[in-house]
């Protein structure tokens, strides 16, 4: 890779990070290309050169945030032998429990992505690919758990579809700060569903252990 | 009520119907007040006089569509003695199975509402009130079914929260035309969850009967 290409990649990531921040704060309707350029310390022309349209920037910003999420989650589940533990960790990461309070902010980009996907075929295609990746990730863990005798023999794809939909529906409430649903409650509601359908135990002690701040859990 | 006030109410409904159509078709970002005025056969000034802003128009258009939904659902469940039947009908209406293909179109307004609610406190407040009304409606049927011995003694509020979130998450996929989820599949996935958690039976025959077009079901 040439030095010029490396520089471009760094700049591209910088613009995507800025786009995540600005769109999460203002919403897509009220975000201009110039706002993103200002936040990234670059020019609107360069942002347009890289991404073309605001919709494309949104889709790429979310794909970028998703890739960070998968990398983070892959780290978190690495070395976990049990499928149950991997599923719990996957759900915990998607609920951002035990993480910094603003880790949930990126969820707000999904709201814009869904709204735009209804009207823009390119955004719809990107949405579909990201959702399918997520459901496949859930489905694989379920199949692994079934092969290991940890989980009940439910339809893994139907389960993945339902769990992913439940997470989306609850995440809407959390990101919109609905007083009835905190991140911790979202996590518990999802885990009750997983435990009930896949046939493993999920107790208040499990919930308490896993909703502690990560640092406290590590040191205490 | 004076004749003038009656005329105003009729005009207001006309504008709201037009807003539902235009926002569903173009999305909120790309909808102008003028588009709604043109569709309603009135002037932008009058639309602004009644609603103030595009966000307020969106929230009122969705509240208007929701009221039609509740009135339609109330008609559909009137006279059903069993809580199970009322719950099935409520879920069927929210999945629009057996209805005209475009009956699901109003769901797309929710995507815009969620996206705007993240940034506009007024829209957030309206969203919360509509969601709470929906969860209360579900929770009441669950309690009635529990009192009648039809349903298992689950936590009715937690169940309502999970079912409402599941419906939202699946509706996103249906409205975005995800190839993995039709309205009929959405209905079946929701009913599997209801039947499993509340402890009643839900068979392929139930599903088949209820996903037939309404007219065919009535005549045959």
Coordinates of C-alpha atoms in Angstrom, one line a residue:
Chain A
X1 CA 0.0 0.0 0.0
X2 CA 1.4 3.4 -1.0
X3 CA 1.9 6.2 1.6
X4 CA -0.7 8.2 -0.3
X5 CA -3.3 5.4 0.0
X6 CA -2.5 5.0 3.7
X7 CA -3.1 8.7 4.3
X8 CA -6.4 8.5 2.4
X9 CA -7.6 5.6 4.5
X10 CA -6.8 7.5 7.7
X11 CA -8.6 10.5 6.4
X12 CA -11.6 8.4 5.4
X13 CA -11.8 6.9 8.9
X14 CA -11.6 10.4 10.4
X15 CA -14.5 11.6 8.2
X16 CA -16.6 8.5 9.2
X17 CA -15.9 9.1 12.9
X18 CA -17.0 12.7 12.4
X19 CA -20.1 11.6 10.5
X20 CA -21.1 9.2 13.3
X21 CA -20.8 12.0 15.9
X22 CA -22.6 14.7 13.9
X23 CA -25.4 12.6 12.6
X24 CA -26.0 11.1 16.1
X25 CA -26.2 14.6 17.5
X26 CA -28.2 16.4 14.9
X27 CA -30.1 13.7 13.0
X28 CA -29.6 13.2 9.2
X29 CA -32.3 15.7 8.1
X30 CA -30.5 18.5 9.9
X31 CA -26.9 17.4 9.1
X32 CA -25.1 19.1 6.2
X33 CA -22.0 17.8 4.5
X34 CA -20.3 21.0 5.7
X35 CA -21.1 20.0 9.4
X36 CA -19.3 16.7 8.9
X37 CA -16.4 18.4 7.1
X38 CA -16.0 20.9 9.9
X39 CA -16.0 18.2 12.6
X40 CA -13.5 16.2 10.6
X41 CA -11.3 19.3 10.0
X42 CA -11.5 18.9 6.2
X43 CA -13.4 20.4 3.3
X44 CA -16.9 19.6 2.1
X45 CA -15.4 18.9 -1.4
X46 CA -13.3 16.1 0.1
X47 CA -16.3 14.6 1.9
X48 CA -18.3 14.6 -1.3
X49 CA -15.2 13.2 -3.2
X50 CA -15.2 10.2 -0.8
X51 CA -18.9 9.6 -0.2
X52 CA -20.9 11.3 -2.9
X53 CA -24.2 11.9 -1.0
X54 CA -25.4 12.3 2.6
X55 CA -27.3 9.0 2.4
X56 CA -24.1 7.2 1.3
X57 CA -22.2 8.9 4.2
X58 CA -24.9 7.7 6.7
X59 CA -24.7 4.1 5.4
X60 CA -20.9 4.0 5.5
X61 CA -20.8 5.7 8.9
X62 CA -23.1 3.0 10.3
X63 CA -21.2 0.2 8.6
X64 CA -18.0 1.7 10.1
X65 CA -19.6 1.8 13.6
X66 CA -20.9 -1.8 13.0
X67 CA -17.5 -3.0 12.1
X68 CA -16.2 -1.5 15.4
X69 CA -19.0 -3.2 17.2
X70 CA -18.2 -6.6 15.7
X71 CA -14.5 -6.2 16.4
X72 CA -15.3 -5.3 20.0
X73 CA -17.7 -8.2 20.4
X74 CA -15.3 -10.7 18.8
X75 CA -12.7 -9.6 21.4
X76 CA -15.2 -10.0 24.2
X77 CA -16.3 -13.5 23.2
X78 CA -12.8 -14.8 22.3
X79 CA -11.9 -17.8 24.4
X80 CA -15.5 -18.3 25.8
X81 CA -16.1 -22.1 25.5
X82 CA -19.8 -22.0 26.1
X83 CA -22.3 -20.9 23.5
X84 CA -24.5 -19.7 26.3
X85 CA -21.8 -17.3 27.4
X86 CA -21.1 -16.2 23.9
X87 CA -24.8 -15.4 23.3
X88 CA -25.0 -13.6 26.7
X89 CA -22.0 -11.5 25.7
X90 CA -23.3 -10.7 22.3
X91 CA -26.6 -9.5 23.7
X92 CA -24.8 -7.6 26.5
X93 CA -22.7 -5.8 23.9
X94 CA -25.7 -4.9 21.8
X95 CA -27.4 -3.5 24.9
X96 CA -24.1 -1.7 25.9
X97 CA -24.6 -2.6 29.5
X98 CA -21.5 -2.2 31.7
X99 CA -20.1 0.2 29.1
X100 CA -19.8 4.0 29.0
X101 CA -23.2 5.8 29.0
X102 CA -22.6 7.3 25.5
X103 CA -21.8 3.9 23.9
X104 CA -25.4 3.6 23.0
X105 CA -25.3 6.8 20.9
X106 CA -24.5 5.0 17.7
X107 CA -27.9 3.3 17.9
X108 CA -29.5 6.6 16.9
X109 CA -28.0 6.2 13.4
X110 CA -30.1 3.1 12.9
X111 CA -33.2 5.3 13.3
X112 CA -32.0 7.5 10.4
X113 CA -30.9 4.5 8.4
X114 CA -34.3 2.8 8.6
X115 CA -36.1 6.1 7.8
X116 CA -33.9 6.6 4.7
X117 CA -33.9 2.9 3.6
X118 CA -37.7 3.2 3.1
X119 CA -37.1 5.7 0.2
X120 CA -33.5 5.0 -1.1
X121 CA -32.7 1.7 -2.7
X122 CA -29.0 2.0 -2.0
X123 CA -29.5 2.6 1.7
X124 CA -32.1 -0.3 1.7
X125 CA -29.5 -2.7 0.3
X126 CA -26.9 -1.7 2.9
X127 CA -29.4 -2.0 5.7
X128 CA -30.3 -5.5 4.5
X129 CA -26.7 -6.7 4.4
X130 CA -26.0 -5.4 7.9
X131 CA -29.2 -6.9 9.3
X132 CA -28.5 -10.2 7.7
X133 CA -24.9 -10.3 9.0
X134 CA -26.3 -9.7 12.5
X135 CA -29.0 -12.4 12.3
X136 CA -26.4 -14.9 10.9
X137 CA -24.1 -14.1 13.8
X138 CA -26.9 -14.9 16.3
X139 CA -28.0 -18.0 14.3
X140 CA -24.5 -19.5 14.3
X141 CA -24.2 -19.2 18.0
X142 CA -27.6 -20.9 18.5
X143 CA -26.5 -23.8 16.2
X144 CA -23.2 -24.2 18.0
X145 CA -25.1 -24.3 21.3
X146 CA -27.6 -26.9 19.9
X147 CA -24.7 -29.0 18.6
X148 CA -23.1 -28.9 22.0
X149 CA -26.4 -29.8 23.7
X150 CA -26.5 -26.4 25.5
X151 CA -29.7 -25.1 23.8
X152 CA -33.1 -26.6 23.0
X153 CA -33.7 -27.6 19.3
X154 CA -35.7 -24.5 18.3
X155 CA -35.6 -23.2 14.7
X156 CA -32.4 -21.2 14.9
X157 CA -33.2 -18.8 12.0
X158 CA -36.7 -18.0 13.4
X159 CA -35.1 -17.5 16.8
X160 CA -32.4 -15.2 15.4
X161 CA -35.0 -13.2 13.5
X162 CA -37.1 -12.7 16.7
X163 CA -34.2 -11.9 18.9
X164 CA -32.8 -9.4 16.4
X165 CA -36.2 -7.8 16.1
X166 CA -36.7 -7.7 19.9
X167 CA -33.3 -6.0 20.3
X168 CA -34.2 -3.4 17.6
X169 CA -37.5 -2.7 19.1
X170 CA -36.2 -2.3 22.7
X171 CA -33.1 -0.3 21.4
X172 CA -35.5 2.3 19.9
X173 CA -37.0 2.8 23.4
X174 CA -33.6 3.0 25.1
X175 CA -32.1 5.4 22.5
X176 CA -35.3 7.6 22.8
X177 CA -34.9 7.6 26.6
X178 CA -38.2 6.0 27.3
X179 CA -38.6 6.0 31.1
X180 CA -39.8 2.4 31.0
X181 CA -36.7 0.9 29.5
X182 CA -33.1 1.4 30.6
X183 CA -30.2 -0.5 29.0
X184 CA -30.2 -2.9 32.0
X185 CA -33.9 -3.6 31.6
X186 CA -33.4 -4.1 27.9
X187 CA -30.7 -6.6 28.6
X188 CA -32.8 -8.5 31.1
X189 CA -35.8 -8.6 28.8
X190 CA -33.7 -10.0 26.0
X191 CA -32.0 -12.6 28.3
X192 CA -35.4 -13.7 29.7
X193 CA -36.5 -14.4 26.1
X194 CA -33.2 -16.2 25.2
X195 CA -33.3 -18.3 28.4
X196 CA -37.0 -19.2 28.0
X197 CA -36.7 -20.2 24.3
X198 CA -33.3 -21.9 24.4
X199 CA -33.8 -23.5 27.7
X200 CA -31.0 -22.3 29.9
X201 CA -31.1 -20.5 33.3
X202 CA -31.0 -16.7 33.7
X203 CA -31.2 -15.5 37.3
X204 CA -31.1 -12.1 39.0
X205 CA -27.5 -13.0 40.0
X206 CA -26.5 -13.4 36.4
X207 CA -28.1 -10.1 35.5
X208 CA -26.5 -8.3 38.5
X209 CA -23.0 -9.7 37.7
X210 CA -23.2 -8.7 34.0
X211 CA -24.7 -5.2 34.4
X212 CA -21.9 -4.0 36.7
X213 CA -19.5 -1.5 35.1
X214 CA -16.8 -3.5 33.4
X215 CA -14.0 -2.0 35.3
X216 CA -15.6 -2.7 38.7
X217 CA -16.3 -6.2 37.6
X218 CA -12.6 -6.7 36.7
X219 CA -11.2 -5.3 39.8
X220 CA -13.8 -6.5 42.3
Chain B
X1 CA -70.1 23.4 17.1
X2 CA -70.3 26.3 14.7
X3 CA -70.4 25.6 10.9
X4 CA -67.0 27.3 10.6
X5 CA -65.4 25.0 13.2
X6 CA -66.9 22.0 11.4
X7 CA -65.4 23.1 8.1
X8 CA -62.1 23.6 9.8
X9 CA -62.1 20.1 11.3
X10 CA -62.9 18.6 7.9
X11 CA -60.0 20.6 6.3
X12 CA -57.7 19.5 9.1
X13 CA -58.4 15.8 8.5
X14 CA -57.9 16.4 4.8
X15 CA -54.5 17.9 5.5
X16 CA -53.5 15.0 7.8
X17 CA -54.6 12.4 5.3
X18 CA -52.5 14.2 2.7
X19 CA -49.5 14.3 5.1
X20 CA -49.7 10.6 5.8
X21 CA -49.7 9.9 2.0
X22 CA -46.9 12.3 1.1
X23 CA -44.6 11.5 4.0
X24 CA -45.0 7.8 3.5
X25 CA -44.1 8.2 -0.1
X26 CA -41.2 10.6 0.1
X27 CA -39.9 10.4 3.6
X28 CA -39.9 13.4 6.0
X29 CA -36.5 14.8 5.0
X30 CA -37.6 15.2 1.4
X31 CA -41.2 16.3 2.2
X32 CA -41.9 20.0 2.0
X33 CA -45.0 21.8 3.5
X34 CA -45.9 22.7 -0.1
X35 CA -46.0 19.0 -1.1
X36 CA -48.6 18.3 1.6
X37 CA -50.5 21.5 0.7
X38 CA -50.6 20.5 -3.0
X39 CA -51.8 17.0 -2.1
X40 CA -54.5 18.4 0.2
X41 CA -55.5 21.0 -2.4
X42 CA -54.8 23.8 0.0
X43 CA -52.1 26.5 0.6
X44 CA -48.8 26.1 2.5
X45 CA -49.9 29.0 4.7
X46 CA -53.0 27.1 5.9
X47 CA -50.9 24.0 6.6
X48 CA -48.5 26.1 8.7
X49 CA -51.4 27.9 10.4
X50 CA -52.8 24.5 11.5
X51 CA -49.6 22.6 12.3
X52 CA -46.7 25.1 12.7
X53 CA -43.8 22.8 11.7
X54 CA -43.1 19.7 9.6
X55 CA -42.2 17.8 12.7
X56 CA -45.5 18.7 14.3
X57 CA -47.3 17.7 11.1
X58 CA -45.6 14.3 11.2
X59 CA -46.5 13.7 14.8
X60 CA -50.1 14.7 14.2
X61 CA -50.4 12.7 11.0
X62 CA -49.2 9.6 12.8
X63 CA -51.5 10.2 15.8
X64 CA -54.3 10.5 13.2
X65 CA -53.3 7.2 11.6
X66 CA -53.1 5.6 15.0
X67 CA -56.5 6.8 16.0
X68 CA -57.9 5.2 12.8
X69 CA -56.0 2.0 13.7
X70 CA -57.5 1.9 17.2
X71 CA -61.0 2.5 15.9
X72 CA -60.6 -0.2 13.2
X73 CA -59.2 -2.6 15.8
X74 CA -61.9 -1.8 18.4
X75 CA -64.5 -2.7 15.7
X76 CA -62.6 -5.9 14.9
X77 CA -62.5 -7.1 18.5
X78 CA -66.0 -5.9 19.5
X79 CA -68.0 -8.9 20.7
X80 CA -65.1 -11.3 21.0
X81 CA -65.6 -13.0 24.4
X82 CA -62.1 -14.6 24.6
X83 CA -59.0 -12.6 25.5
X84 CA -57.0 -15.0 23.3
X85 CA -59.1 -14.0 20.3
X86 CA -58.8 -10.3 21.1
X87 CA -55.0 -10.6 21.4
X88 CA -54.8 -12.5 18.1
X89 CA -57.0 -9.9 16.4
X90 CA -54.9 -7.0 17.9
X91 CA -51.7 -8.6 16.6
X92 CA -53.3 -9.4 13.2
X93 CA -54.4 -5.8 12.8
X94 CA -50.9 -4.5 13.7
X95 CA -49.4 -6.9 11.1
X96 CA -52.1 -5.9 8.5
X97 CA -52.5 -9.5 7.4
X98 CA -55.6 -10.2 5.4
X99 CA -55.8 -6.5 4.6
X100 CA -55.0 -4.6 1.5
X101 CA -51.4 -4.6 0.5
X102 CA -50.9 -0.9 1.1
X103 CA -52.4 -0.9 4.6
X104 CA -48.9 -1.3 5.9
X105 CA -47.7 1.9 4.4
X106 CA -48.4 4.0 7.5
X107 CA -45.8 2.0 9.4
X108 CA -43.2 3.9 7.4
X109 CA -44.2 7.1 9.3
X110 CA -43.0 5.4 12.5
X111 CA -39.5 5.2 11.0
X112 CA -39.5 9.0 10.5
X113 CA -41.1 9.6 13.9
X114 CA -38.4 7.6 15.7
X115 CA -35.6 9.3 13.8
X116 CA -37.0 12.8 14.6
X117 CA -37.9 11.9 18.2
X118 CA -34.2 11.4 18.9
X119 CA -33.6 15.1 18.3
X120 CA -36.9 16.9 18.9
X121 CA -38.4 16.9 22.5
X122 CA -42.0 17.5 21.2
X123 CA -41.8 14.6 18.8
X124 CA -40.3 12.5 21.6
X125 CA -43.2 13.3 23.9
X126 CA -45.8 12.3 21.3
X127 CA -43.9 9.1 20.5
X128 CA -43.9 8.2 24.2
X129 CA -47.6 8.8 24.6
X130 CA -48.5 6.7 21.5
X131 CA -46.2 3.8 22.6
X132 CA -47.6 3.8 26.1
X133 CA -51.1 3.7 24.8
X134 CA -50.2 0.7 22.7
X135 CA -48.4 -1.2 25.5
X136 CA -51.4 -0.4 27.9
X137 CA -53.8 -1.9 25.3
X138 CA -51.7 -5.1 25.1
X139 CA -51.3 -5.3 28.9
X140 CA -55.0 -4.9 29.6
X141 CA -55.9 -7.8 27.3
X142 CA -53.2 -10.0 29.0
X143 CA -54.6 -9.1 32.4
X144 CA -58.2 -9.9 31.3
X145 CA -57.0 -13.2 29.9
X146 CA -55.2 -14.0 33.2
X147 CA -58.3 -13.1 35.2
X148 CA -60.4 -15.4 33.0
X149 CA -57.8 -18.2 33.4
X150 CA -56.9 -18.2 29.6
X151 CA -53.3 -17.0 30.0
X152 CA -50.4 -18.0 32.2
X153 CA -49.5 -15.7 35.1
X154 CA -46.6 -13.9 33.4
X155 CA -45.6 -10.3 34.2
X156 CA -48.2 -8.5 32.0
X157 CA -46.2 -5.3 31.6
X158 CA -43.0 -7.0 30.8
X159 CA -44.9 -9.2 28.2
X160 CA -46.5 -6.1 26.7
X161 CA -43.1 -4.3 26.4
X162 CA -41.5 -7.4 24.7
X163 CA -44.4 -8.0 22.4
X164 CA -44.6 -4.3 21.4
X165 CA -40.8 -4.2 20.8
X166 CA -41.0 -7.4 18.8
X167 CA -43.8 -6.0 16.6
X168 CA -41.8 -2.8 16.0
X169 CA -38.6 -4.7 15.1
X170 CA -40.4 -7.0 12.7
X171 CA -42.5 -4.2 11.2
X172 CA -39.2 -2.4 10.3
X173 CA -38.2 -5.5 8.2
X174 CA -41.7 -5.7 6.6
X175 CA -41.9 -2.1 5.7
X176 CA -38.4 -2.1 4.3
X177 CA -39.4 -5.2 2.2
X178 CA -36.8 -7.5 3.7
X179 CA -37.0 -10.7 1.7
X180 CA -36.9 -12.8 4.9
X181 CA -40.1 -11.3 6.5
X182 CA -43.5 -11.0 4.9
X183 CA -46.6 -9.7 6.9
X184 CA -47.7 -13.3 7.3
X185 CA -44.4 -14.4 8.7
X186 CA -44.4 -11.4 11.0
X187 CA -47.8 -12.4 12.3
X188 CA -46.7 -16.0 12.8
X189 CA -43.5 -15.1 14.6
X190 CA -45.5 -12.8 16.9
X191 CA -48.2 -15.4 17.6
X192 CA -45.6 -18.1 18.3
X193 CA -44.2 -15.8 21.0
X194 CA -47.6 -15.0 22.4
X195 CA -48.7 -18.6 22.5
X196 CA -45.4 -19.8 24.0
X197 CA -45.3 -17.2 26.8
X198 CA -49.0 -17.0 27.6
X199 CA -49.6 -20.7 27.2
X200 CA -52.2 -21.1 24.5
X201 CA -52.1 -23.1 21.3
X202 CA -51.2 -21.6 18.0
X203 CA -51.3 -24.0 15.0
X204 CA -50.7 -23.8 11.3
X205 CA -54.5 -24.1 10.9
X206 CA -55.0 -20.9 13.0
X207 CA -52.4 -19.1 11.0
X208 CA -53.9 -20.2 7.7
X209 CA -57.4 -19.2 8.7
X210 CA -56.4 -15.7 9.8
X211 CA -54.0 -14.8 7.0
X212 CA -56.7 -15.4 4.3
X213 CA -57.9 -12.2 2.8
X214 CA -60.8 -10.9 5.0
X215 CA -63.4 -10.9 2.2
X216 CA -62.6 -14.5 1.3
X217 CA -62.7 -15.5 5.0
X218 CA -66.1 -13.9 5.3
X219 CA -67.6 -15.5 2.2
X220 CA -66.0 -18.9 2.5

